[in-house]
Amino acid sequence: MADSGAARRQSLHGQWSSRLGFILAVSGSAVGLGNIWRFPYVAGENGGGAFVLVYLLCVFGVGLPIMMSEILMGRRGRRNPVATMRLLGEEEAGHAQWQWVGGMGVCGGFLILSFYSVIAGWAVAYIFEGGSGVFRNADAAVVNGVFASLTTSPLISGAWHTAFMAGTIFVVARGVERGLESAVRVLMPALIGLMLVLLGYSMMAGSFAEGVTFLFEPRFDELTPAAMLEALGQAFFTLSVGMGAIMAYGAYLPEEASITSTAVAVVIADTAIAMLSALVIFPIVFANGLDPASGPGLVFQSLPLAFGQMPGGEIIAVIFFLLLTFAAWTSAISLMEPAVAWFMETLEFGRVQAAVTVGGIIWGLGLLSVLSFGPWSQFRFGNGTIFDNIEYLANNVILPLGGLAIVIFAGWIMARISTADEIDPKCGRAYKLWRVGARFVAPVAVVLVLLNALGLF
Ligand code: PHE
């Protein structure tokens, strides 16, 4: 065997029951608010077509090789991302400083989950709004009113944020293997099924042609350096790469499972759901004269108009927001896992204690986002509100830099024999493609987009 013993390390916290279990867990992490809430609104703010094109290039050219790198490093290190980076750094490069990449990722997870939980809280609230019948035949003014009274009230929005965080802490405290696999197995097909039903509605009742044109007709003048950075950041965010979430899950992957086919399956499913979501939302946006660039409220202000018109709209709304909540939940769990594993391994906390501590800190940070949609909405600096700045820092700075470091480590620092050992010891076509992606395509693309956004060329 061509390995140094690294491949035989045991995970410290159990394993996924099978390769399918792992695919489900990683798709549970990837598919979430990023696909249904964030992708449409960011595409809307950046003019559609050209943004979508860059996004797709980033997903397949940058995100996929990074996802494979995270899985292979996670499985080889079998620790939390900080310890894995330290261990592999020592093994492959002779020093431990790579651990800081893991550390940055753990911090990124805190930041992302802090706002993620607030938006997920809105989704929970909308399960009840949707069921109450307020959206029946509602026009845009009514729907906007419902949204505003939820999001501008720190008490109401904060309460839902608290509820969502409590649910996340609960699952993480029980251990990621239990419950997650079976939940995702049912929820993912249900979500896709419901999205297809909604797509049918959008095709019949929405301005479908206008929506498709907006999404797929590239207007290259819209392609500013800032928009390209947004597309890159969104690609990282939606695939959960760049902060170690996938690395933490990779640590629980059984030895024999194929990394390539897992990553490809997850990336395709994630992209399909994001596209579906945009194809449902934009026709409704245009049919109702809404502004595609209206920001983070887009999903919550467009879909209820459709639910209000459909027969059985209340039930469909309840099911939709329930599924969205679950999709966000499985992502939130993965956002906490690196930090929780770190607390357990480094500070020797028990799982429950680690989950409550990490969750508590994130909950507190989340109050900043709660307030920035309400009383602090006029307090703006840098990229906008506090929420806008946290989101920007996490998605457009931490994830791309973390992903860059990870892919450089896997592509350039790790010995070929070590990465081949994880991906394909025979070094077949998939391995060669990954290596070109990890050594050249992904790092060059990330560096170019970052320099471009800094205005350096
Ligand atoms: N990918 C998740 C989503 O699209 C968010 C996420 C980002 C999860 C980073 C984990 C790590 O909703």
GROMACS .gro file of C-alpha atoms and ligand atoms in nm:
model
  469
    1MET     CA    1   0.000   0.000   0.000
    2ALA     CA    2   0.125   0.342  -0.090
    3ASP     CA    3   0.025   0.523   0.222
    4SER     CA    4   0.194   0.635   0.537
    5GLY     CA    5  -0.067   0.494   0.767
    6ALA     CA    6  -0.269   0.811   0.743
    7ALA     CA    7  -0.546   0.643   0.549
    8ARG     CA    8  -0.604   0.400   0.833
    9ARG     CA    9  -0.668   0.662   1.098
   10GLN     CA   10  -0.997   0.622   1.279
   11SER     CA   11  -1.253   0.898   1.311
   12LEU     CA   12  -1.301   1.018   1.667
   13HIS     CA   13  -1.677   1.056   1.645
   14GLY     CA   14  -1.814   0.758   1.450
   15GLN     CA   15  -1.882   0.715   1.080
   16TRP     CA   16  -2.158   0.752   0.825
   17SER     CA   17  -2.337   0.420   0.786
   18SER     CA   18  -2.267   0.403   0.414
   19ARG     CA   19  -2.164   0.600   0.110
   20LEU     CA   20  -2.528   0.695   0.060
   21GLY     CA   21  -2.536   0.824   0.415
   22PHE     CA   22  -2.244   1.050   0.336
   23ILE     CA   23  -2.394   1.177   0.010
   24LEU     CA   24  -2.711   1.259   0.198
   25ALA     CA   25  -2.524   1.440   0.474
   26VAL     CA   26  -2.318   1.646   0.230
   27SER     CA   27  -2.624   1.730   0.020
   28GLY     CA   28  -2.804   1.822   0.340
   29SER     CA   29  -2.523   2.063   0.410
   30ALA     CA   30  -2.508   2.203   0.059
   31VAL     CA   31  -2.880   2.241  -0.010
   32GLY     CA   32  -3.031   2.508   0.206
   33LEU     CA   33  -3.107   2.877   0.220
   34GLY     CA   34  -2.815   2.931  -0.018
   35ASN     CA   35  -3.011   2.773  -0.301
   36ILE     CA   36  -3.361   2.895  -0.234
   37TRP     CA   37  -3.319   3.224  -0.049
   38ARG     CA   38  -2.975   3.354  -0.145
   39PHE     CA   39  -2.919   3.245  -0.504
   40PRO     CA   40  -3.228   3.419  -0.647
   41TYR     CA   41  -3.177   3.740  -0.455
   42VAL     CA   42  -2.807   3.773  -0.532
   43ALA     CA   43  -2.869   3.688  -0.898
   44GLY     CA   44  -3.142   3.953  -0.896
   45GLU     CA   45  -2.915   4.215  -0.745
   46ASN     CA   46  -2.642   4.142  -0.998
   47GLY     CA   47  -2.849   4.158  -1.312
   48GLY     CA   48  -2.914   3.789  -1.380
   49GLY     CA   49  -2.767   3.628  -1.694
   50ALA     CA   50  -2.396   3.706  -1.682
   51PHE     CA   51  -2.388   3.654  -1.306
   52VAL     CA   52  -2.550   3.311  -1.346
   53LEU     CA   53  -2.293   3.215  -1.608
   54VAL     CA   54  -1.997   3.308  -1.385
   55TYR     CA   55  -2.168   3.133  -1.094
   56LEU     CA   56  -2.198   2.809  -1.293
   57LEU     CA   57  -1.834   2.829  -1.403
   58CYS     CA   58  -1.730   2.883  -1.041
   59VAL     CA   59  -1.944   2.593  -0.915
   60PHE     CA   60  -1.794   2.340  -1.153
   61GLY     CA   61  -1.445   2.481  -1.208
   62VAL     CA   62  -1.369   2.598  -0.855
   63GLY     CA   63  -1.626   2.456  -0.613
   64LEU     CA   64  -1.610   2.094  -0.728
   65PRO     CA   65  -1.229   2.055  -0.697
   66ILE     CA   66  -1.241   2.226  -0.358
   67MET     CA   67  -1.519   2.001  -0.238
   68MET     CA   68  -1.316   1.695  -0.339
   69SER     CA   69  -1.010   1.840  -0.167
   70GLU     CA   70  -1.204   1.898   0.155
   71ILE     CA   71  -1.342   1.544   0.155
   72LEU     CA   72  -1.006   1.383   0.089
   73MET     CA   73  -0.829   1.593   0.350
   74GLY     CA   74  -1.103   1.529   0.603
   75ARG     CA   75  -1.092   1.155   0.551
   76ARG     CA   76  -0.713   1.148   0.568
   77GLY     CA   77  -0.692   1.359   0.882
   78ARG     CA   78  -1.004   1.220   1.051
   79ARG     CA   79  -1.012   1.511   1.298
   80ASN     CA   80  -1.180   1.850   1.325
   81PRO     CA   81  -1.062   2.085   1.047
   82VAL     CA   82  -0.808   2.267   1.265
   83ALA     CA   83  -0.645   1.944   1.383
   84THR     CA   84  -0.671   1.787   1.038
   85MET     CA   85  -0.490   2.081   0.880
   86ARG     CA   86  -0.226   2.069   1.153
   87LEU     CA   87  -0.176   1.695   1.120
   88LEU     CA   88  -0.165   1.692   0.741
   89GLY     CA   89   0.053   2.004   0.745
   90GLU     CA   90   0.305   1.823   0.964
   91GLU     CA   91   0.287   1.509   0.755
   92GLU     CA   92   0.303   1.668   0.413
   93ALA     CA   93   0.483   1.998   0.465
   94GLY     CA   94   0.670   1.950   0.791
   95HIS     CA   95   0.497   2.224   0.986
   96ALA     CA   96   0.175   2.284   1.170
   97GLN     CA   97   0.090   2.637   1.057
   98TRP     CA   98  -0.173   2.515   0.812
   99GLN     CA   99  -0.393   2.479   1.118
  100TRP     CA  100  -0.475   2.849   1.084
  101VAL     CA  101  -0.667   2.775   0.767
  102GLY     CA  102  -0.885   2.543   0.974
  103GLY     CA  103  -0.911   2.810   1.242
  104MET     CA  104  -1.028   3.072   0.995
  105GLY     CA  105  -1.290   2.827   0.871
  106VAL     CA  106  -1.420   2.766   1.222
  107CYS     CA  107  -1.459   3.144   1.267
  108GLY     CA  108  -1.632   3.162   0.928
  109GLY     CA  109  -1.881   2.903   1.049
  110PHE     CA  110  -1.966   3.119   1.351
  111LEU     CA  111  -2.026   3.422   1.130
  112ILE     CA  112  -2.229   3.240   0.866
  113LEU     CA  113  -2.454   3.055   1.108
  114SER     CA  114  -2.517   3.378   1.301
  115PHE     CA  115  -2.711   3.533   1.012
  116TYR     CA  116  -2.820   3.202   0.862
  117SER     CA  117  -3.019   3.124   1.171
  118VAL     CA  118  -3.200   3.457   1.154
  119ILE     CA  119  -3.315   3.397   0.797
  120ALA     CA  120  -3.403   3.037   0.880
  121GLY     CA  121  -3.610   3.178   1.167
  122TRP     CA  122  -3.811   3.375   0.911
  123ALA     CA  123  -3.874   3.052   0.721
  124VAL     CA  124  -4.006   2.895   1.042
  125ALA     CA  125  -4.231   3.194   1.101
  126TYR     CA  126  -4.365   3.164   0.746
  127ILE     CA  127  -4.483   2.809   0.811
  128PHE     CA  128  -4.736   2.967   1.043
  129GLU     CA  129  -4.804   3.277   0.832
  130GLY     CA  130  -4.862   3.051   0.532
  131GLY     CA  131  -5.103   2.831   0.723
  132SER     CA  132  -5.296   3.125   0.871
  133GLY     CA  133  -5.445   3.228   0.539
  134VAL     CA  134  -5.306   3.586   0.538
  135PHE     CA  135  -5.169   3.531   0.190
  136ARG     CA  136  -5.502   3.424   0.037
  137ASN     CA  137  -5.551   3.662  -0.262
  138ALA     CA  138  -5.303   3.901  -0.106
  139ASP     CA  139  -5.141   4.168  -0.320
  140ALA     CA  140  -4.781   4.284  -0.297
  141ALA     CA  141  -4.863   4.547  -0.035
  142VAL     CA  142  -5.017   4.293   0.202
  143VAL     CA  143  -4.733   4.046   0.152
  144ASN     CA  144  -4.473   4.318   0.212
  145GLY     CA  145  -4.656   4.420   0.526
  146VAL     CA  146  -4.639   4.066   0.667
  147PHE     CA  147  -4.269   4.051   0.586
  148ALA     CA  148  -4.195   4.391   0.737
  149SER     CA  149  -4.379   4.328   1.060
  150LEU     CA  150  -4.183   4.007   1.110
  151THR     CA  151  -3.837   4.129   1.016
  152THR     CA  152  -3.839   4.476   1.166
  153SER     CA  153  -3.949   4.351   1.507
  154PRO     CA  154  -3.641   4.239   1.699
  155LEU     CA  155  -3.858   4.054   1.947
  156ILE     CA  156  -4.047   3.846   1.694
  157SER     CA  157  -3.754   3.788   1.461
  158GLY     CA  158  -3.526   3.723   1.760
  159ALA     CA  159  -3.769   3.467   1.900
  160TRP     CA  160  -3.771   3.265   1.575
  161HIS     CA  161  -3.393   3.291   1.556
  162THR     CA  162  -3.377   3.153   1.910
  163ALA     CA  163  -3.610   2.867   1.821
  164PHE     CA  164  -3.408   2.774   1.515
  165MET     CA  165  -3.077   2.783   1.703
  166ALA     CA  166  -3.225   2.571   1.981
  167GLY     CA  167  -3.330   2.309   1.725
  168THR     CA  168  -2.983   2.311   1.570
  169ILE     CA  169  -2.807   2.277   1.904
  170PHE     CA  170  -3.039   1.990   1.989
  171VAL     CA  171  -2.943   1.785   1.684
  172VAL     CA  172  -2.573   1.864   1.704
  173ALA     CA  173  -2.571   1.768   2.072
  174ARG     CA  174  -2.710   1.426   1.982
  175GLY     CA  175  -2.437   1.360   1.723
  176VAL     CA  176  -2.447   1.420   1.351
  177GLU     CA  177  -2.492   1.063   1.232
  178ARG     CA  178  -2.811   0.997   1.418
  179GLY     CA  179  -3.122   1.134   1.257
  180LEU     CA  180  -2.957   1.339   0.987
  181GLU     CA  181  -2.930   1.065   0.727
  182SER     CA  182  -3.288   0.952   0.749
  183ALA     CA  183  -3.417   1.307   0.754
  184VAL     CA  184  -3.232   1.409   0.438
  185ARG     CA  185  -3.332   1.087   0.262
  186VAL     CA  186  -3.698   1.189   0.277
  187LEU     CA  187  -3.667   1.566   0.262
  188MET     CA  188  -3.449   1.609  -0.043
  189PRO     CA  189  -3.683   1.426  -0.285
  190ALA     CA  190  -3.980   1.601  -0.125
  191LEU     CA  191  -3.819   1.940  -0.175
  192ILE     CA  192  -3.739   1.870  -0.539
  193GLY     CA  193  -4.091   1.737  -0.595
  194LEU     CA  194  -4.253   2.047  -0.448
  195MET     CA  195  -4.023   2.277  -0.643
  196LEU     CA  196  -4.137   2.103  -0.962
  197VAL     CA  197  -4.500   2.165  -0.867
  198LEU     CA  198  -4.420   2.532  -0.809
  199LEU     CA  199  -4.233   2.542  -1.139
  200GLY     CA  200  -4.552   2.424  -1.308
  201TYR     CA  201  -4.738   2.714  -1.148
  202SER     CA  202  -4.472   2.966  -1.254
  203MET     CA  203  -4.483   2.841  -1.610
  204MET     CA  204  -4.858   2.881  -1.626
  205ALA     CA  205  -4.925   3.188  -1.417
  206GLY     CA  206  -4.594   3.375  -1.411
  207SER     CA  207  -4.404   3.569  -1.676
  208PHE     CA  208  -4.199   3.262  -1.750
  209ALA     CA  209  -4.029   3.383  -2.068
  210GLU     CA  210  -3.924   3.704  -1.898
  211GLY     CA  211  -3.784   3.509  -1.603
  212VAL     CA  212  -3.586   3.277  -1.828
  213THR     CA  213  -3.446   3.567  -2.028
  214PHE     CA  214  -3.342   3.748  -1.711
  215LEU     CA  215  -3.163   3.439  -1.582
  216PHE     CA  216  -2.999   3.306  -1.892
  217GLU     CA  217  -2.940   3.593  -2.131
  218PRO     CA  218  -2.595   3.725  -2.045
  219ARG     CA  219  -2.569   4.103  -2.055
  220PHE     CA  220  -2.198   4.136  -2.015
  221ASP     CA  221  -2.206   4.502  -1.919
  222GLU     CA  222  -2.363   4.386  -1.591
  223LEU     CA  223  -2.055   4.178  -1.519
  224THR     CA  224  -1.869   4.410  -1.285
  225PRO     CA  225  -1.574   4.285  -1.077
  226ALA     CA  226  -1.799   4.309  -0.772
  227ALA     CA  227  -2.062   4.090  -0.940
  228MET     CA  228  -1.799   3.831  -1.025
  229LEU     CA  229  -1.687   3.820  -0.663
  230GLU     CA  230  -2.051   3.779  -0.558
  231ALA     CA  231  -2.082   3.487  -0.801
  232LEU     CA  232  -1.769   3.325  -0.661
  233GLY     CA  233  -1.880   3.380  -0.301
  234GLN     CA  234  -2.224   3.239  -0.379
  235ALA     CA  235  -2.064   2.929  -0.538
  236PHE     CA  236  -1.865   2.866  -0.219
  237PHE     CA  237  -2.160   2.937   0.005
  238THR     CA  238  -2.406   2.714  -0.175
  239LEU     CA  239  -2.164   2.420  -0.189
  240SER     CA  240  -2.062   2.469   0.178
  241VAL     CA  241  -1.694   2.479   0.081
  242GLY     CA  242  -1.413   2.697   0.210
  243MET     CA  243  -1.474   2.676   0.584
  244GLY     CA  244  -1.423   2.311   0.669
  245ALA     CA  245  -1.783   2.192   0.699
  246ILE     CA  246  -1.729   1.933   0.428
  247MET     CA  247  -1.386   1.853   0.573
  248ALA     CA  248  -1.547   1.781   0.909
  249TYR     CA  249  -1.801   1.552   0.741
  250GLY     CA  250  -1.524   1.387   0.534
  251ALA     CA  251  -1.364   1.281   0.861
  252TYR     CA  252  -1.659   1.045   0.915
  253LEU     CA  253  -1.646   0.896   0.563
  254PRO     CA  254  -1.583   0.521   0.537
  255GLU     CA  255  -1.260   0.424   0.366
  256GLU     CA  256  -1.407   0.256   0.059
  257ALA     CA  257  -1.649   0.532  -0.051
  258SER     CA  258  -1.572   0.715  -0.377
  259ILE     CA  259  -1.495   1.082  -0.331
  260THR     CA  260  -1.538   1.177  -0.696
  261SER     CA  261  -1.886   1.040  -0.750
  262THR     CA  262  -2.005   1.176  -0.416
  263ALA     CA  263  -1.886   1.527  -0.494
  264VAL     CA  264  -2.022   1.523  -0.848
  265ALA     CA  265  -2.364   1.402  -0.732
  266VAL     CA  266  -2.386   1.669  -0.463
  267VAL     CA  267  -2.274   1.952  -0.690
  268ILE     CA  268  -2.527   1.858  -0.959
  269ALA     CA  269  -2.814   1.824  -0.711
  270ASP     CA  270  -2.726   2.155  -0.546
  271THR     CA  271  -2.707   2.340  -0.876
  272ALA     CA  272  -3.033   2.189  -0.996
  273ILE     CA  273  -3.216   2.308  -0.685
  274ALA     CA  274  -3.075   2.660  -0.711
  275MET     CA  275  -3.179   2.682  -1.077
  276LEU     CA  276  -3.524   2.544  -1.002
  277SER     CA  277  -3.570   2.795  -0.727
  278ALA     CA  278  -3.476   3.089  -0.949
  279LEU     CA  279  -3.698   2.957  -1.227
  280VAL     CA  280  -3.990   2.949  -0.986
  281ILE     CA  281  -3.926   3.289  -0.832
  282PHE     CA  282  -3.841   3.523  -1.119
  283PRO     CA  283  -4.152   3.458  -1.330
  284ILE     CA  284  -4.358   3.546  -1.020
  285VAL     CA  285  -4.144   3.854  -0.959
  286PHE     CA  286  -4.197   3.983  -1.312
  287ALA     CA  287  -4.565   3.892  -1.332
  288ASN     CA  288  -4.628   4.099  -1.020
  289GLY     CA  289  -4.409   4.392  -1.108
  290LEU     CA  290  -4.173   4.327  -0.817
  291ASP     CA  291  -3.813   4.444  -0.818
  292PRO     CA  292  -3.570   4.153  -0.886
  293ALA     CA  293  -3.301   4.348  -0.700
  294SER     CA  294  -3.502   4.396  -0.382
  295GLY     CA  295  -3.255   4.197  -0.169
  296PRO     CA  296  -3.281   3.940   0.109
  297GLY     CA  297  -3.660   3.958   0.126
  298LEU     CA  298  -3.710   3.842  -0.235
  299VAL     CA  299  -3.825   3.484  -0.166
  300PHE     CA  300  -4.045   3.588   0.124
  301GLN     CA  301  -4.209   3.862  -0.080
  302SER     CA  302  -4.260   3.677  -0.408
  303LEU     CA  303  -4.365   3.320  -0.331
  304PRO     CA  304  -4.652   3.414  -0.097
  305LEU     CA  305  -4.816   3.596  -0.390
  306ALA     CA  306  -4.818   3.267  -0.578
  307PHE     CA  307  -4.941   3.069  -0.276
  308GLY     CA  308  -5.223   3.319  -0.239
  309GLN     CA  309  -5.348   3.244  -0.589
  310MET     CA  310  -5.317   2.866  -0.594
  311PRO     CA  311  -5.592   2.626  -0.499
  312GLY     CA  312  -5.476   2.469  -0.171
  313GLY     CA  313  -5.221   2.749  -0.141
  314GLU     CA  314  -5.221   2.740   0.240
  315ILE     CA  315  -5.119   2.377   0.249
  316ILE     CA  316  -4.859   2.422  -0.021
  317ALA     CA  317  -4.715   2.723   0.162
  318VAL     CA  318  -4.692   2.527   0.487
  319ILE     CA  319  -4.519   2.234   0.318
  320PHE     CA  320  -4.284   2.464   0.129
  321PHE     CA  321  -4.165   2.659   0.433
  322LEU     CA  322  -4.145   2.340   0.635
  323LEU     CA  323  -3.914   2.188   0.374
  324LEU     CA  324  -3.714   2.511   0.355
  325THR     CA  325  -3.676   2.502   0.733
  326PHE     CA  326  -3.551   2.144   0.724
  327ALA     CA  327  -3.312   2.222   0.439
  328ALA     CA  328  -3.174   2.514   0.642
  329TRP     CA  329  -3.155   2.294   0.950
  330THR     CA  330  -2.938   2.028   0.787
  331SER     CA  331  -2.707   2.306   0.663
  332ALA     CA  332  -2.693   2.475   1.002
  333ILE     CA  333  -2.590   2.147   1.163
  334SER     CA  334  -2.293   2.126   0.928
  335LEU     CA  335  -2.202   2.488   1.000
  336MET     CA  336  -2.168   2.404   1.369
  337GLU     CA  337  -1.991   2.072   1.335
  338PRO     CA  338  -1.630   2.199   1.278
  339ALA     CA  339  -1.641   2.421   1.586
  340VAL     CA  340  -1.812   2.158   1.797
  341ALA     CA  341  -1.560   1.891   1.695
  342TRP     CA  342  -1.281   2.137   1.778
  343PHE     CA  343  -1.421   2.209   2.125
  344MET     CA  344  -1.454   1.837   2.189
  345GLU     CA  345  -1.108   1.742   2.070
  346THR     CA  346  -0.909   2.039   2.192
  347LEU     CA  347  -1.087   2.155   2.506
  348GLU     CA  348  -1.218   1.806   2.584
  349PHE     CA  349  -1.575   1.922   2.613
  350GLY     CA  350  -1.851   1.664   2.596
  351ARG     CA  351  -2.068   1.683   2.283
  352VAL     CA  352  -2.361   1.841   2.462
  353GLN     CA  353  -2.146   2.100   2.635
  354ALA     CA  354  -1.965   2.183   2.310
  355ALA     CA  355  -2.291   2.219   2.117
  356VAL     CA  356  -2.446   2.445   2.380
  357THR     CA  357  -2.134   2.664   2.404
  358VAL     CA  358  -2.084   2.704   2.030
  359GLY     CA  359  -2.456   2.747   1.971
  360GLY     CA  360  -2.480   3.006   2.248
  361ILE     CA  361  -2.204   3.220   2.100
  362ILE     CA  362  -2.357   3.199   1.754
  363TRP     CA  363  -2.700   3.286   1.893
  364GLY     CA  364  -2.555   3.600   2.052
  365LEU     CA  365  -2.382   3.703   1.731
  366GLY     CA  366  -2.707   3.645   1.546
  367LEU     CA  367  -2.876   3.920   1.748
  368LEU     CA  368  -2.663   4.166   1.550
  369SER     CA  369  -2.833   4.049   1.231
  370VAL     CA  370  -3.173   4.051   1.398
  371LEU     CA  371  -3.121   4.415   1.494
  372SER     CA  372  -2.984   4.514   1.158
  373PHE     CA  373  -3.316   4.431   0.990
  374GLY     CA  374  -3.501   4.631   1.256
  375PRO     CA  375  -3.396   4.925   1.475
  376TRP     CA  376  -3.043   4.931   1.340
  377SER     CA  377  -3.136   4.921   0.972
  378GLN     CA  378  -3.020   5.278   0.922
  379PHE     CA  379  -2.683   5.206   1.077
  380ARG     CA  380  -2.470   5.149   0.768
  381PHE     CA  381  -2.101   5.128   0.692
  382GLY     CA  382  -1.880   4.945   0.441
  383ASN     CA  383  -2.119   4.721   0.252
  384GLY     CA  384  -2.439   4.829   0.426
  385THR     CA  385  -2.598   4.707   0.748
  386ILE     CA  386  -2.419   4.487   1.002
  387PHE     CA  387  -2.589   4.187   0.841
  388ASP     CA  388  -2.458   4.292   0.496
  389ASN     CA  389  -2.107   4.326   0.635
  390ILE     CA  390  -2.106   3.992   0.816
  391GLU     CA  391  -2.242   3.823   0.505
  392TYR     CA  392  -1.983   3.993   0.285
  393LEU     CA  393  -1.692   3.911   0.514
  394ALA     CA  394  -1.792   3.547   0.544
  395ASN     CA  395  -1.895   3.471   0.187
  396ASN     CA  396  -1.674   3.697  -0.018
  397VAL     CA  397  -1.359   3.699   0.194
  398ILE     CA  398  -1.333   3.403   0.434
  399LEU     CA  399  -1.480   3.133   0.209
  400PRO     CA  400  -1.275   3.224  -0.103
  401LEU     CA  401  -0.952   3.262   0.097
  402GLY     CA  402  -1.017   2.942   0.292
  403GLY     CA  403  -1.104   2.755  -0.028
  404LEU     CA  404  -0.792   2.889  -0.197
  405ALA     CA  405  -0.570   2.770   0.088
  406ILE     CA  406  -0.739   2.430   0.097
  407VAL     CA  407  -0.706   2.369  -0.274
  408ILE     CA  408  -0.343   2.485  -0.281
  409PHE     CA  409  -0.269   2.251   0.007
  410ALA     CA  410  -0.434   1.954  -0.164
  411GLY     CA  411  -0.301   2.034  -0.511
  412TRP     CA  412   0.051   2.160  -0.442
  413ILE     CA  413   0.158   2.071  -0.088
  414MET     CA  414   0.022   1.719  -0.048
  415ALA     CA  415   0.222   1.446  -0.220
  416ARG     CA  416   0.059   1.311  -0.532
  417ILE     CA  417   0.067   0.968  -0.377
  418SER     CA  418  -0.138   1.087  -0.078
  419THR     CA  419  -0.415   1.250  -0.278
  420ALA     CA  420  -0.425   0.968  -0.532
  421ASP     CA  421  -0.454   0.724  -0.245
  422GLU     CA  422  -0.778   0.894  -0.140
  423ILE     CA  423  -0.930   0.974  -0.479
  424ASP     CA  424  -0.807   0.695  -0.704
  425PRO     CA  425  -0.484   0.499  -0.648
  426LYS     CA  426  -0.480   0.415  -1.019
  427CYS     CA  427  -0.471   0.787  -1.107
  428GLY     CA  428  -0.744   0.753  -1.369
  429ARG     CA  429  -0.910   1.033  -1.563
  430ALA     CA  430  -1.114   1.167  -1.272
  431TYR     CA  431  -0.802   1.199  -1.062
  432LYS     CA  432  -0.614   1.381  -1.338
  433LEU     CA  433  -0.903   1.619  -1.392
  434TRP     CA  434  -0.926   1.690  -1.021
  435ARG     CA  435  -0.555   1.759  -1.006
  436VAL     CA  436  -0.567   2.008  -1.293
  437GLY     CA  437  -0.863   2.174  -1.123
  438ALA     CA  438  -0.697   2.183  -0.783
  439ARG     CA  439  -0.354   2.296  -0.902
  440PHE     CA  440  -0.449   2.540  -1.175
  441VAL     CA  441  -0.811   2.617  -1.253
  442ALA     CA  442  -0.941   2.678  -0.901
  443PRO     CA  443  -0.648   2.876  -0.755
  444VAL     CA  444  -0.603   3.089  -1.065
  445ALA     CA  445  -0.974   3.167  -1.086
  446VAL     CA  446  -1.001   3.260  -0.719
  447VAL     CA  447  -0.692   3.480  -0.731
  448LEU     CA  448  -0.807   3.655  -1.047
  449VAL     CA  449  -1.154   3.724  -0.911
  450LEU     CA  450  -1.014   3.853  -0.581
  451LEU     CA  451  -0.754   4.078  -0.746
  452ASN     CA  452  -1.014   4.199  -0.992
  453ALA     CA  453  -1.250   4.289  -0.708
  454LEU     CA  454  -0.970   4.478  -0.536
  455GLY     CA  455  -0.927   4.673  -0.859
  456LEU     CA  456  -0.572   4.551  -0.908
  457PHE     CA  457  -0.602   4.497  -1.282
  458PHE     N1  458  -2.452   2.552   0.170
  458PHE     C1  459  -2.546   2.601   0.264
  458PHE     C2  460  -2.664   2.659   0.189
  458PHE     O1  461  -2.661   2.670   0.071
  458PHE     C3  462  -2.485   2.702   0.357
  458PHE     C4  463  -2.354   2.660   0.415
  458PHE     C5  464  -2.239   2.734   0.391
  458PHE     C6  465  -2.344   2.543   0.491
  458PHE     C7  466  -2.117   2.696   0.441
  458PHE     C8  467  -2.220   2.504   0.543
  458PHE     C9  468  -2.107   2.580   0.517
  458PHE     O2  469  -2.762   2.697   0.247
   0.00000   0.00000   0.00000
